[in-house]
PDB file of C-alpha atoms in Angstrom:
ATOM      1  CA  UNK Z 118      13.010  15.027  -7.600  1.00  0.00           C
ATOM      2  CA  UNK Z 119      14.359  11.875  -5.967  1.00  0.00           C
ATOM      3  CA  UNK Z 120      11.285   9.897  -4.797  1.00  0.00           C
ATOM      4  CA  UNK Z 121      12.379   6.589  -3.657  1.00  0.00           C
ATOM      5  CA  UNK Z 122      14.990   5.705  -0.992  1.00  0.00           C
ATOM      6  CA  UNK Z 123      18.029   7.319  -2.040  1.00  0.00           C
ATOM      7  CA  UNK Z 124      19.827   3.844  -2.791  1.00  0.00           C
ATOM      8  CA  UNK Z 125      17.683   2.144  -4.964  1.00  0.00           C
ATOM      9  CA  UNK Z 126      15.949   3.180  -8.036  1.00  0.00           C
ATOM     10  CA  UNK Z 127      13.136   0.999  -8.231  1.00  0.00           C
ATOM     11  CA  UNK Z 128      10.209   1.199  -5.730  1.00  0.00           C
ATOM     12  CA  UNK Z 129       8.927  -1.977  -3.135  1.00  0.00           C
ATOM     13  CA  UNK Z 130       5.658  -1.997  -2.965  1.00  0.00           C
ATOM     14  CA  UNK Z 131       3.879  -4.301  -0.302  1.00  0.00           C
ATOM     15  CA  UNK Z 132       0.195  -5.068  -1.659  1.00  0.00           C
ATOM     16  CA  UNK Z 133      -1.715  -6.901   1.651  1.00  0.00           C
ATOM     17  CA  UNK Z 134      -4.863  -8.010  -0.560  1.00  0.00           C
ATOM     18  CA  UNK Z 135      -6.579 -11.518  -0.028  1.00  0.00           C
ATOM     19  CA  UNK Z 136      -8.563 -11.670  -3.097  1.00  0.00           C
ATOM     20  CA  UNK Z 137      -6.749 -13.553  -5.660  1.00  0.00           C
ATOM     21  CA  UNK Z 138      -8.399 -11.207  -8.711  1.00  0.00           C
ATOM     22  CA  UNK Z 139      -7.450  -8.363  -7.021  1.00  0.00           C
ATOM     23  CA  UNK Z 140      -3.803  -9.288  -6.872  1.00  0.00           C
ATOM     24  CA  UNK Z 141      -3.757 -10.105 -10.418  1.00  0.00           C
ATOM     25  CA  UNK Z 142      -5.769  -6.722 -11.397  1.00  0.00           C
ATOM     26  CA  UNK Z 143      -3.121  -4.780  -9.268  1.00  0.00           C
ATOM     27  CA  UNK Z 144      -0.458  -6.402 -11.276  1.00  0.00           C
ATOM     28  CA  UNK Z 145      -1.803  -6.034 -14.772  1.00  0.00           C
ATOM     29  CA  UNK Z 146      -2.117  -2.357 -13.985  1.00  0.00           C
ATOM     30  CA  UNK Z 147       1.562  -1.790 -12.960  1.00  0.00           C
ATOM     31  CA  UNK Z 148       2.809  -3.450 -15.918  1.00  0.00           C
ATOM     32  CA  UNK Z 149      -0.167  -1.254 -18.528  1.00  0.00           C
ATOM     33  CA  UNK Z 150       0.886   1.490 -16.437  1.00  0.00           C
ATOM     34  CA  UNK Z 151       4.179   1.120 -16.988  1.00  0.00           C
ATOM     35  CA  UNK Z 152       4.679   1.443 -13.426  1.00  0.00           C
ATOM     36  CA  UNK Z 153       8.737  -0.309 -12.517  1.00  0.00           C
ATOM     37  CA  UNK Z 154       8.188  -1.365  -9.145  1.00  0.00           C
ATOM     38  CA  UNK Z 155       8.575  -4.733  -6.814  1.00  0.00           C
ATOM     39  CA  UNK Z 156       5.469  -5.672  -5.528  1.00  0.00           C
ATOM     40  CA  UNK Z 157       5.771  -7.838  -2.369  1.00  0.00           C
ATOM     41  CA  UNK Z 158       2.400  -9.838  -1.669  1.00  0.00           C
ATOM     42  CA  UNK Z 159       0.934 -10.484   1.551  1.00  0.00           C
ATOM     43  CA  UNK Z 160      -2.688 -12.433   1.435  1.00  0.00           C
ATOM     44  CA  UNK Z 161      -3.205 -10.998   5.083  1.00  0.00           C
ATOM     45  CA  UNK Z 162      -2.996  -9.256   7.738  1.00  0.00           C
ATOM     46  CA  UNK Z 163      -0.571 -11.329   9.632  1.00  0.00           C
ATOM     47  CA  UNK Z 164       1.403 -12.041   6.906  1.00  0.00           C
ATOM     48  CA  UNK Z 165       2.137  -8.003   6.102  1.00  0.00           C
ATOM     49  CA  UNK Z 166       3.248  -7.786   9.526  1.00  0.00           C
ATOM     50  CA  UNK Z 167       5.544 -10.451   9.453  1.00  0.00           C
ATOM     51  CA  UNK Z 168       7.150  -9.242   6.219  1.00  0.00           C
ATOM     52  CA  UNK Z 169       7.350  -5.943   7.900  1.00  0.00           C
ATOM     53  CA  UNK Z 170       9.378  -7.247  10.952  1.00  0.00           C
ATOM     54  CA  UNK Z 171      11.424  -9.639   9.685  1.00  0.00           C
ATOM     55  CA  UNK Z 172      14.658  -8.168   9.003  1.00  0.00           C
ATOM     56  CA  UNK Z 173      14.854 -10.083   5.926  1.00  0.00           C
ATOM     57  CA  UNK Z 174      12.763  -8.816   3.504  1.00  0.00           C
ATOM     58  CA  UNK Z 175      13.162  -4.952   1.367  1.00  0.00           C
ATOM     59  CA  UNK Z 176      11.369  -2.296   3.515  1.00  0.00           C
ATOM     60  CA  UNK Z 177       8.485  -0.840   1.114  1.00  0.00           C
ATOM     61  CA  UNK Z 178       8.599   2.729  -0.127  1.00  0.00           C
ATOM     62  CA  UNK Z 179       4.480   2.403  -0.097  1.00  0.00           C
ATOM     63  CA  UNK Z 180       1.824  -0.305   1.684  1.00  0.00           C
ATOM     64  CA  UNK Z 181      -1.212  -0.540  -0.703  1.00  0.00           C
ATOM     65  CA  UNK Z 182      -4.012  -2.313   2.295  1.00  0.00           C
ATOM     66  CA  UNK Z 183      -7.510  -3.311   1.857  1.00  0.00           C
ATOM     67  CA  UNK Z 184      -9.363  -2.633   4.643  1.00  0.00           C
ATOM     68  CA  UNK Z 185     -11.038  -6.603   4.787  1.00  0.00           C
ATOM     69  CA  UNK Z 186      -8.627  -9.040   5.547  1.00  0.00           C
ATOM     70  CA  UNK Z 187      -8.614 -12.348   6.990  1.00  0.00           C
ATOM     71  CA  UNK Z 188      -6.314 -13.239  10.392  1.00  0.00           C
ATOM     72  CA  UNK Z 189      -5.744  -9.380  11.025  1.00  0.00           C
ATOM     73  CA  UNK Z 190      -8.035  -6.876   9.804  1.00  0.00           C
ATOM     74  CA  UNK Z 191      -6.642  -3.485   7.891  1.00  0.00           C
ATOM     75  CA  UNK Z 192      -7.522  -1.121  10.353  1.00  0.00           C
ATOM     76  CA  UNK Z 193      -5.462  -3.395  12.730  1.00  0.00           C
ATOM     77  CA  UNK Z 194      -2.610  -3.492  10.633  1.00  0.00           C
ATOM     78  CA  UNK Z 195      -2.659   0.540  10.230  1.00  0.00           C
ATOM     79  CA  UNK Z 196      -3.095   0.492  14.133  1.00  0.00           C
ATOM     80  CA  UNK Z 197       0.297  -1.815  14.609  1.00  0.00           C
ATOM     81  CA  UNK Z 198       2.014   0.030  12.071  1.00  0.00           C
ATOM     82  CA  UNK Z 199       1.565   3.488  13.647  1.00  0.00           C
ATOM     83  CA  UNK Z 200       2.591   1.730  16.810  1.00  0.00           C
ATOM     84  CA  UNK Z 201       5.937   0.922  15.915  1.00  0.00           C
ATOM     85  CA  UNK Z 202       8.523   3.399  15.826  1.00  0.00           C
ATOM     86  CA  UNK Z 203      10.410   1.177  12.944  1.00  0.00           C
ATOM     87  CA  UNK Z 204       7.168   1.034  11.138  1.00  0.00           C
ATOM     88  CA  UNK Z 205       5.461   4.506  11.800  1.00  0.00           C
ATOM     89  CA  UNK Z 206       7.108   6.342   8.896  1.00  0.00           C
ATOM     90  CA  UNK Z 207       5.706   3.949   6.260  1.00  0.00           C
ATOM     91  CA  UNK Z 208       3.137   5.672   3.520  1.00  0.00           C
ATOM     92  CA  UNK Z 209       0.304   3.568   3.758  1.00  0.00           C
ATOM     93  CA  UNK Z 210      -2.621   4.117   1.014  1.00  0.00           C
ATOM     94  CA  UNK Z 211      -5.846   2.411   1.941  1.00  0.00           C
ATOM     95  CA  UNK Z 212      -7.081   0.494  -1.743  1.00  0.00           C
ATOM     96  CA  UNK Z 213     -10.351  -1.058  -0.966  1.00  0.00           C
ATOM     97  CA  UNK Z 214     -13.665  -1.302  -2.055  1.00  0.00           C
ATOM     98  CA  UNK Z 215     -15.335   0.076   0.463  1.00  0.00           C
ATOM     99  CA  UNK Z 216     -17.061   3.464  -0.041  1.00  0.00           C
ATOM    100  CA  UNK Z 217     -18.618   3.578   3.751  1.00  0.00           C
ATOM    101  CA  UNK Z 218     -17.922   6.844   5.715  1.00  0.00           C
ATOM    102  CA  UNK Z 219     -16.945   4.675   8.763  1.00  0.00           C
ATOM    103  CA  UNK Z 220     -14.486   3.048   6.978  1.00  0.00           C
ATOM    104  CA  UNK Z 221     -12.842   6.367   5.798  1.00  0.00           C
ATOM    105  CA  UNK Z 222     -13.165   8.029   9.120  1.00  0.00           C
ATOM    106  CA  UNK Z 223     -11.341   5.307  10.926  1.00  0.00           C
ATOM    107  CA  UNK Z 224      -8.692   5.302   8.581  1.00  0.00           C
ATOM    108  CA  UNK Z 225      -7.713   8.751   8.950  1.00  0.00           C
ATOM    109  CA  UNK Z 226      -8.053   8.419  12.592  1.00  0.00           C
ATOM    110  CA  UNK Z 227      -5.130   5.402  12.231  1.00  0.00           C
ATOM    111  CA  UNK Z 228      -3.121   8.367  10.245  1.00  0.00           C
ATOM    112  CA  UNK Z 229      -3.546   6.671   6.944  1.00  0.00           C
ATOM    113  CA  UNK Z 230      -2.256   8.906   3.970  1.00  0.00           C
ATOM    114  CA  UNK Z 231      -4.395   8.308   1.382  1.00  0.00           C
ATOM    115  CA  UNK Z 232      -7.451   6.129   1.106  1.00  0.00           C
ATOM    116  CA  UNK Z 233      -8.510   4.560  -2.273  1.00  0.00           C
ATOM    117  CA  UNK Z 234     -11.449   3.176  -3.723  1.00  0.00           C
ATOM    118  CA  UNK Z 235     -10.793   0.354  -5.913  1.00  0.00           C
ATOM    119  CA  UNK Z 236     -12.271   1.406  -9.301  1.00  0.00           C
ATOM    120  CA  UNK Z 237     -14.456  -1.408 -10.948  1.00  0.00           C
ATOM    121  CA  UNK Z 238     -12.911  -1.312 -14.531  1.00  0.00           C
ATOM    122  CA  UNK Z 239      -9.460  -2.032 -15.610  1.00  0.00           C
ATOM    123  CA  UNK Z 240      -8.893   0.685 -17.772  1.00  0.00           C
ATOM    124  CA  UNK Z 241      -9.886   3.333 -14.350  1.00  0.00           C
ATOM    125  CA  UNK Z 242      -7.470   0.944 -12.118  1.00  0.00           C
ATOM    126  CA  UNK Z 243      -4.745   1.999 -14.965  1.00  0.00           C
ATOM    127  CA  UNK Z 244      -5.588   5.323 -14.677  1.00  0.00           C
ATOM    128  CA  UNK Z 245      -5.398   5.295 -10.340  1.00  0.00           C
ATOM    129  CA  UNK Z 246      -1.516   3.249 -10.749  1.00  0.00           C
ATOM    130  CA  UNK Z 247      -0.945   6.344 -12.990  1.00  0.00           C
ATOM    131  CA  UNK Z 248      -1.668   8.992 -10.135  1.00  0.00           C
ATOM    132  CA  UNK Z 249      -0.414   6.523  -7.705  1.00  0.00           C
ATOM    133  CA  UNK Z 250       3.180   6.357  -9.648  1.00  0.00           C
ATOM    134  CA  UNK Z 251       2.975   9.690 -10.389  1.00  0.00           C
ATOM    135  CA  UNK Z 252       2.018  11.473  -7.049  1.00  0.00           C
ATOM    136  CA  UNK Z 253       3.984   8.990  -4.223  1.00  0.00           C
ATOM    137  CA  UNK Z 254       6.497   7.898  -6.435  1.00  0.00           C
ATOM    138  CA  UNK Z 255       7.528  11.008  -8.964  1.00  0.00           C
ATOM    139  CA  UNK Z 256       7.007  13.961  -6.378  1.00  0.00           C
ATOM    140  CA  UNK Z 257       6.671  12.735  -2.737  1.00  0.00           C
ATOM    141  CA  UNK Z 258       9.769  12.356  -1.345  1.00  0.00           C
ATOM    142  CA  UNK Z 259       9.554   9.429   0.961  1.00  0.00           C
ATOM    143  CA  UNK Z 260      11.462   8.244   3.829  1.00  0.00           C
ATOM    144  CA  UNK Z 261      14.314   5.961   3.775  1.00  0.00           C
ATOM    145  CA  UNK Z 262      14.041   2.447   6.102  1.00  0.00           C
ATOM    146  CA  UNK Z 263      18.065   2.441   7.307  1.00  0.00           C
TER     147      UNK Z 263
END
């Protein structure tokens, strides 16, 4: 099954994380995982937005967002997303460490797709890329930006 935008083979991935460690975790886990993708970085909120909009940069097959970010919260950036009829059609999967019900509810009210707890062990962050790669990227079929 095709999974990725019909004209490219590898997937973009935007990551919007602020914690240095957990941008280097994320990254060590594509590569163990095998996982062929660009990952775009934003540090926050802001910045995902403006990497969103820009015209310039690759339109991501997937938005991994924690939910605590500085400038622009999460749940703001899923709210601004879903606003924008450019934007709307992006998979976003909440990845955050955050286990409280209020946090989950108000994701799935902002339509998230997915929402992810951020496993504490490398070898179980592996293991989530896995699914991750295997689920969005090897049987979704996902929407193209043009």
């Amino acid at each position: 099954m095709i999974s990725v935008s019909e004209n490219k083979s590898i997937p973009d991935i935007l990551l919007v994380e602020d914690n240095p460690g957990d941008v280097r975790l994320t990254q060590e886990a594509l590569r163990d995982a095998k996982f062929d993708a660009r990952l775009h970085i934003a540090l926050d909120g802001i910045e995902a937005l403006n990497f969103l909009k820009d015209g310039e940069s690759p339109c991501p097959d997937l938005i991994l967002l924690d939910l605590n970010l500085p400038r622009k919260d999460g749940f703001d950036v899923m709210e601004e997303i879903r606003n924008d009829p450019d934007l709307t059609h992006l998979p976003i999967l909440v990845l955050t460490s955050s286990t409280a019900k209020e946090d989950i509810l108000s994701s799935y009210e902002r339509y998230v797709n997915a929402y992810l707890t951020k496993p504490d062990d490398p070898g179980s962050f592996v293991e989530l890329v896995q699914i991750v790669e295997e689920f969005w990227i090897g049987n979704v079929r996902l929407p193209s930006c043009s």
